[in-house]
XYZ file of C-alpha atoms in Angstrom:
358
model
C 56.398 25.136 -35.358
C 60.059 24.038 -34.092
C 60.395 26.909 -31.736
C 57.003 26.392 -30.456
C 57.814 22.503 -30.309
C 60.982 23.631 -28.078
C 58.356 25.811 -25.677
C 56.595 23.417 -25.037
C 59.680 20.448 -24.521
C 61.617 23.215 -21.752
C 57.666 23.991 -19.997
C 57.588 20.159 -19.670
C 60.603 19.397 -18.670
C 59.643 21.919 -15.834
C 56.602 20.565 -15.358
C 58.602 17.026 -14.188
C 60.448 19.027 -11.932
C 57.637 20.429 -10.399
C 55.983 17.099 -9.252
C 58.848 15.616 -8.461
C 60.408 18.333 -6.160
C 57.352 19.836 -5.240
C 55.028 16.879 -4.099
C 54.859 17.639 -0.545
C 52.830 20.744 -1.116
C 50.461 18.801 -3.855
C 47.575 19.990 -1.757
C 48.536 23.284 -1.352
C 49.492 23.910 -5.125
C 45.876 22.179 -5.908
C 44.212 25.101 -3.428
C 45.950 27.587 -5.166
C 44.172 26.874 -8.813
C 41.119 26.178 -6.780
C 41.980 30.128 -5.623
C 42.084 30.775 -9.260
C 39.039 29.627 -10.611
C 37.206 32.518 -12.591
C 34.088 31.009 -10.999
C 34.781 31.969 -7.119
C 34.539 35.756 -8.703
C 31.179 35.437 -8.713
C 30.663 33.082 -5.679
C 33.175 34.561 -2.989
C 34.593 37.661 -4.557
C 31.691 39.744 -5.933
C 29.611 39.088 -2.800
C 31.773 40.579 -0.895
C 32.832 43.484 -2.739
C 29.627 44.793 -3.489
C 28.384 45.264 -0.308
C 31.544 47.396 0.666
C 31.754 49.418 -2.100
C 29.269 48.409 -5.622
C 31.543 50.972 -7.599
C 34.213 48.089 -6.951
C 31.320 45.035 -7.212
C 30.456 46.232 -10.443
C 33.680 46.845 -11.712
C 34.774 43.043 -10.700
C 32.109 41.817 -12.831
C 32.351 43.324 -16.065
C 36.662 42.893 -16.065
C 35.723 39.188 -15.373
C 33.475 39.075 -17.756
C 34.907 40.882 -20.205
C 38.662 39.484 -19.343
C 37.230 35.967 -19.713
C 35.569 36.507 -23.295
C 38.682 37.751 -24.357
C 40.330 34.949 -23.150
C 38.263 32.496 -25.068
C 39.082 34.555 -28.212
C 42.906 34.241 -27.955
C 42.413 30.471 -27.004
C 40.476 30.384 -30.585
C 42.711 32.123 -32.441
C 46.263 31.059 -30.615
C 45.120 26.965 -31.119
C 47.542 26.424 -27.390
C 47.895 22.937 -26.488
C 47.844 21.437 -23.146
C 51.044 19.561 -21.592
C 49.178 16.613 -20.486
C 48.388 15.373 -24.229
C 50.867 17.207 -25.903
C 53.230 15.200 -24.948
C 50.981 12.008 -25.825
C 50.876 13.998 -29.785
C 53.846 15.382 -30.198
C 57.122 13.608 -32.870
C 59.370 14.853 -31.442
C 60.004 12.257 -28.294
C 62.078 9.353 -29.309
C 60.037 5.927 -29.624
C 58.691 4.965 -26.056
C 60.192 8.031 -24.136
C 57.437 9.930 -24.151
C 57.849 12.247 -20.538
C 55.210 10.769 -17.989
C 53.101 13.697 -16.562
C 50.968 13.031 -13.616
C 47.462 14.295 -13.709
C 44.738 15.308 -11.747
C 40.821 15.789 -11.212
C 41.426 19.194 -11.580
C 43.871 18.768 -14.984
C 41.616 17.529 -17.906
C 40.437 20.951 -18.870
C 38.999 20.557 -22.583
C 39.558 24.150 -24.201
C 42.964 25.285 -25.732
C 45.531 26.096 -23.406
C 46.642 29.828 -24.279
C 46.239 31.731 -22.323
C 45.316 30.565 -18.866
C 41.557 31.536 -18.028
C 42.324 30.511 -14.311
C 45.410 33.417 -14.435
C 43.836 36.159 -16.472
C 40.802 35.970 -14.465
C 42.568 35.999 -10.810
C 44.999 38.528 -12.541
C 42.468 40.682 -13.336
C 40.121 40.814 -10.389
C 42.741 40.844 -8.258
C 44.360 43.798 -9.569
C 40.778 45.422 -9.458
C 40.749 44.636 -5.509
C 44.115 45.980 -5.096
C 43.533 49.565 -6.383
C 40.407 49.678 -5.073
C 42.015 48.962 -1.770
C 44.660 51.571 -2.457
C 42.604 54.478 -3.763
C 41.481 54.678 0.066
C 45.136 55.437 1.082
C 45.999 57.789 -1.690
C 43.627 60.376 -0.507
C 45.693 60.920 2.800
C 47.264 64.069 3.111
C 49.599 64.094 6.277
C 52.931 62.837 6.100
C 52.663 59.716 8.303
C 49.503 58.840 5.987
C 51.869 58.899 3.045
C 54.652 56.567 4.526
C 51.440 54.874 5.418
C 50.055 54.591 1.975
C 53.401 53.187 0.645
C 54.052 50.801 3.009
C 50.669 49.520 2.270
C 51.178 50.208 -1.540
C 54.242 47.649 -1.059
C 51.940 45.224 0.998
C 49.314 45.095 -1.257
C 51.258 44.789 -4.406
C 53.235 41.500 -2.435
C 50.295 40.096 -1.968
C 49.009 39.934 -5.524
C 52.176 39.023 -7.066
C 52.528 35.987 -4.476
C 48.730 35.130 -5.364
C 49.266 35.049 -8.984
C 52.724 33.347 -8.857
C 50.849 30.846 -6.913
C 48.225 30.636 -9.108
C 50.651 30.140 -11.742
C 52.766 27.480 -10.761
C 49.547 25.516 -9.501
C 48.325 25.475 -13.214
C 51.490 23.988 -14.489
C 52.085 21.889 -11.730
C 48.757 19.956 -12.676
C 50.244 19.957 -16.304
C 46.637 21.458 -17.579
C 49.024 24.635 -18.932
C 52.463 25.607 -20.409
C 54.775 28.276 -18.411
C 54.227 30.722 -21.315
C 50.943 30.431 -21.055
C 50.133 31.033 -17.281
C 53.403 34.284 -18.007
C 50.572 35.172 -21.308
C 47.435 35.009 -18.910
C 48.378 37.308 -16.155
C 49.996 40.143 -17.867
C 46.236 39.616 -20.191
C 44.414 40.032 -17.416
C 46.301 42.668 -16.053
C 45.579 44.831 -18.985
C 41.909 44.211 -19.512
C 41.817 45.543 -15.545
C 43.362 48.589 -16.124
C 41.391 49.673 -19.390
C 38.269 49.443 -16.765
C 39.850 51.616 -14.768
C 39.311 54.100 -17.276
C 35.632 52.919 -18.176
C 33.452 55.073 -15.785
C 30.381 54.139 -18.339
C 29.734 51.344 -16.607
C 28.507 52.032 -13.341
C 25.520 54.041 -15.065
C 24.898 51.507 -17.386
C 21.169 50.530 -18.616
C 19.774 47.589 -18.240
C 19.033 47.894 -22.421
C 22.780 48.301 -22.355
C 23.958 45.279 -20.605
C 21.271 43.285 -22.619
C 23.293 44.944 -25.905
C 26.559 44.016 -24.493
C 25.362 40.406 -23.680
C 24.123 40.166 -27.452
C 27.519 41.733 -28.736
C 29.391 39.071 -26.672
C 27.494 36.195 -27.677
C 27.097 37.035 -31.472
C 30.569 37.633 -32.338
C 31.865 35.007 -30.340
C 29.097 32.662 -32.472
C 29.982 34.298 -35.606
C 33.695 33.778 -35.203
C 33.107 30.314 -34.325
C 30.657 29.870 -37.210
C 33.010 31.546 -40.056
C 36.130 29.620 -38.756
C 33.991 26.477 -39.129
C 33.186 27.330 -42.560
C 36.116 27.459 -43.512
C 36.632 23.900 -42.236
C 38.336 25.125 -38.865
C 37.154 23.428 -35.918
C 37.511 25.645 -32.336
C 36.364 22.912 -30.523
C 39.514 20.797 -31.921
C 40.651 20.666 -28.079
C 37.754 18.751 -26.632
C 38.493 15.561 -28.436
C 42.028 16.083 -27.238
C 41.021 16.036 -23.401
C 38.490 13.049 -23.502
C 41.457 10.269 -25.263
C 44.096 11.489 -23.102
C 42.340 12.357 -19.754
C 43.608 9.597 -17.735
C 40.272 9.430 -16.060
C 36.986 10.000 -18.149
C 35.164 10.896 -15.460
C 37.438 13.880 -15.029
C 35.702 15.666 -17.923
C 33.723 17.949 -17.543
C 31.313 19.662 -19.372
C 31.605 22.768 -17.816
C 35.185 23.490 -18.690
C 34.010 23.854 -22.554
C 34.044 27.320 -24.442
C 30.861 27.460 -24.816
C 30.276 26.952 -20.914
C 32.642 29.366 -19.565
C 30.504 31.919 -22.607
C 27.255 31.303 -21.296
C 28.167 31.453 -17.364
C 29.769 35.086 -18.113
C 27.060 36.093 -20.334
C 24.477 35.037 -17.613
C 26.286 36.824 -15.198
C 27.038 40.184 -16.381
C 22.664 40.175 -17.396
C 22.228 39.264 -13.905
C 23.998 42.130 -12.792
C 21.986 45.021 -15.329
C 19.300 43.010 -13.914
C 19.345 43.533 -10.432
C 21.333 46.785 -10.269
C 18.249 48.500 -12.710
C 15.713 46.881 -10.233
C 13.249 48.173 -7.288
C 14.332 46.256 -5.086
C 17.831 47.575 -5.779
C 16.999 50.958 -5.715
C 14.491 50.590 -2.717
C 17.210 48.843 -0.062
C 20.907 49.737 -1.510
C 19.962 53.338 -1.985
C 17.462 54.048 1.211
C 18.588 54.798 3.920
C 19.655 51.442 5.707
C 22.371 51.267 3.004
C 24.830 53.170 5.054
C 24.230 51.211 8.022
C 27.077 49.171 8.906
C 24.551 46.101 10.458
C 22.841 46.227 7.248
C 26.354 45.581 4.616
C 27.835 42.770 7.149
C 24.318 41.017 6.705
C 24.346 41.485 2.940
C 27.371 39.412 3.130
C 26.626 36.543 5.523
C 23.391 36.006 3.587
C 24.576 36.516 0.278
C 27.775 34.346 0.713
C 25.740 31.449 2.447
C 23.370 31.424 -0.279
C 25.611 31.156 -3.484
C 27.028 28.346 -1.289
C 23.463 26.842 -1.886
C 23.803 27.230 -5.141
C 26.676 24.675 -5.621
C 24.057 22.537 -4.301
C 22.335 22.870 -7.469
C 23.726 20.213 -9.994
C 22.575 21.039 -13.926
C 21.740 17.997 -16.193
C 24.734 17.538 -18.378
C 23.221 14.738 -21.070
C 21.467 17.529 -23.132
C 23.981 20.041 -23.692
C 21.412 22.947 -25.214
C 19.829 22.620 -22.099
C 22.821 22.740 -19.861
C 23.747 26.124 -21.758
C 20.204 27.659 -20.728
C 20.117 26.171 -17.123
C 24.178 27.378 -16.758
C 22.857 31.064 -18.049
C 20.040 30.800 -15.548
C 21.892 29.954 -12.629
C 24.613 32.446 -13.555
C 22.232 34.746 -13.946
C 20.645 34.169 -10.582
C 23.540 34.780 -8.427
C 24.723 38.705 -9.239
C 20.584 38.762 -9.070
C 20.481 37.229 -5.592
C 23.350 39.413 -4.379
C 22.340 42.532 -5.758
C 18.525 42.981 -5.279
C 17.434 39.853 -3.479
C 19.083 39.676 -0.377
C 19.866 43.301 0.550
C 15.884 43.359 0.051
C 14.956 40.980 2.394
C 17.509 42.333 5.039
C 16.416 45.739 4.237
C 12.766 44.584 5.211
C 14.139 42.805 7.676
C 15.631 45.859 9.221
C 12.471 47.965 8.794
C 10.397 45.455 10.230
C 12.444 45.035 13.313
C 12.522 49.171 14.012
C 8.362 49.097 13.853
C 8.669 47.029 16.518
C 10.867 48.205 18.799
C 9.219 51.910 18.040
């Protein structure tokens, strides 16, 4: 439509301005784009928060998974273009006056562009972290504590918005999103996170509930995809465009396709359910050692170190279905490691040490 073309063309002008005038901040902006990567939720934020507060850690995974699922459905409905291919295919520019947008190794996302998954994932998870931190200070009753709470409130929300704005600018700078797509992503993420502030049932969910939720999310997404395919609507229309207009074929990654994100998130949710309902979790995280600071610190350190090793596990991409199966297994192993395997090993080590000392 004319209005959408105008919105996109204005967005291109903003991208050109950023790439021209903020070149000195390129490394920082690329870093902030990595900060907003939803995969950091499972490898960094979750291991830290789950050992500090299991309620917050559990909520974080649910928010991240459901938020990313909604992001996928919205992307399929909105059919949002990405700047790096839109400028090559639009007819609004006269001949030989197509704007030149620089691309980067992280530019060539293959899914639709609206809303931004990085902006949505970043805002929903940081919203959970900020509200969790403030929940401790809101209980303070004396006058000086109330003042401290207000200062803490202002500080944390300022940090929240600085991070969200930086992530949004970085996604626009690398020409993978238009400005309106990142703004939509931020507010959609906040709405999802706020919804889970009023959903306490996830804290007592059984393994059966986790499996039912996984099946519902997968069947709904697959059914939605197949239904529209029967109507000759290809929801993977963006993948050929990405492959055609990406400046470097090596920058195209199957890990950024819509179904790759769905499988990764379903695996993480299943792994969390499996871990929380395991005997290892009950023995270690519900035992007497769970209250000790030394236990939590060791669990955080061991979890973060172990999860970094998963980055060295490269999943073969030559067969798409095999990639999805292995991606599901790898994603399930990460929260299972944080929730059950690492705490159980730390618990066993501490118990053995205590016996030797006695």
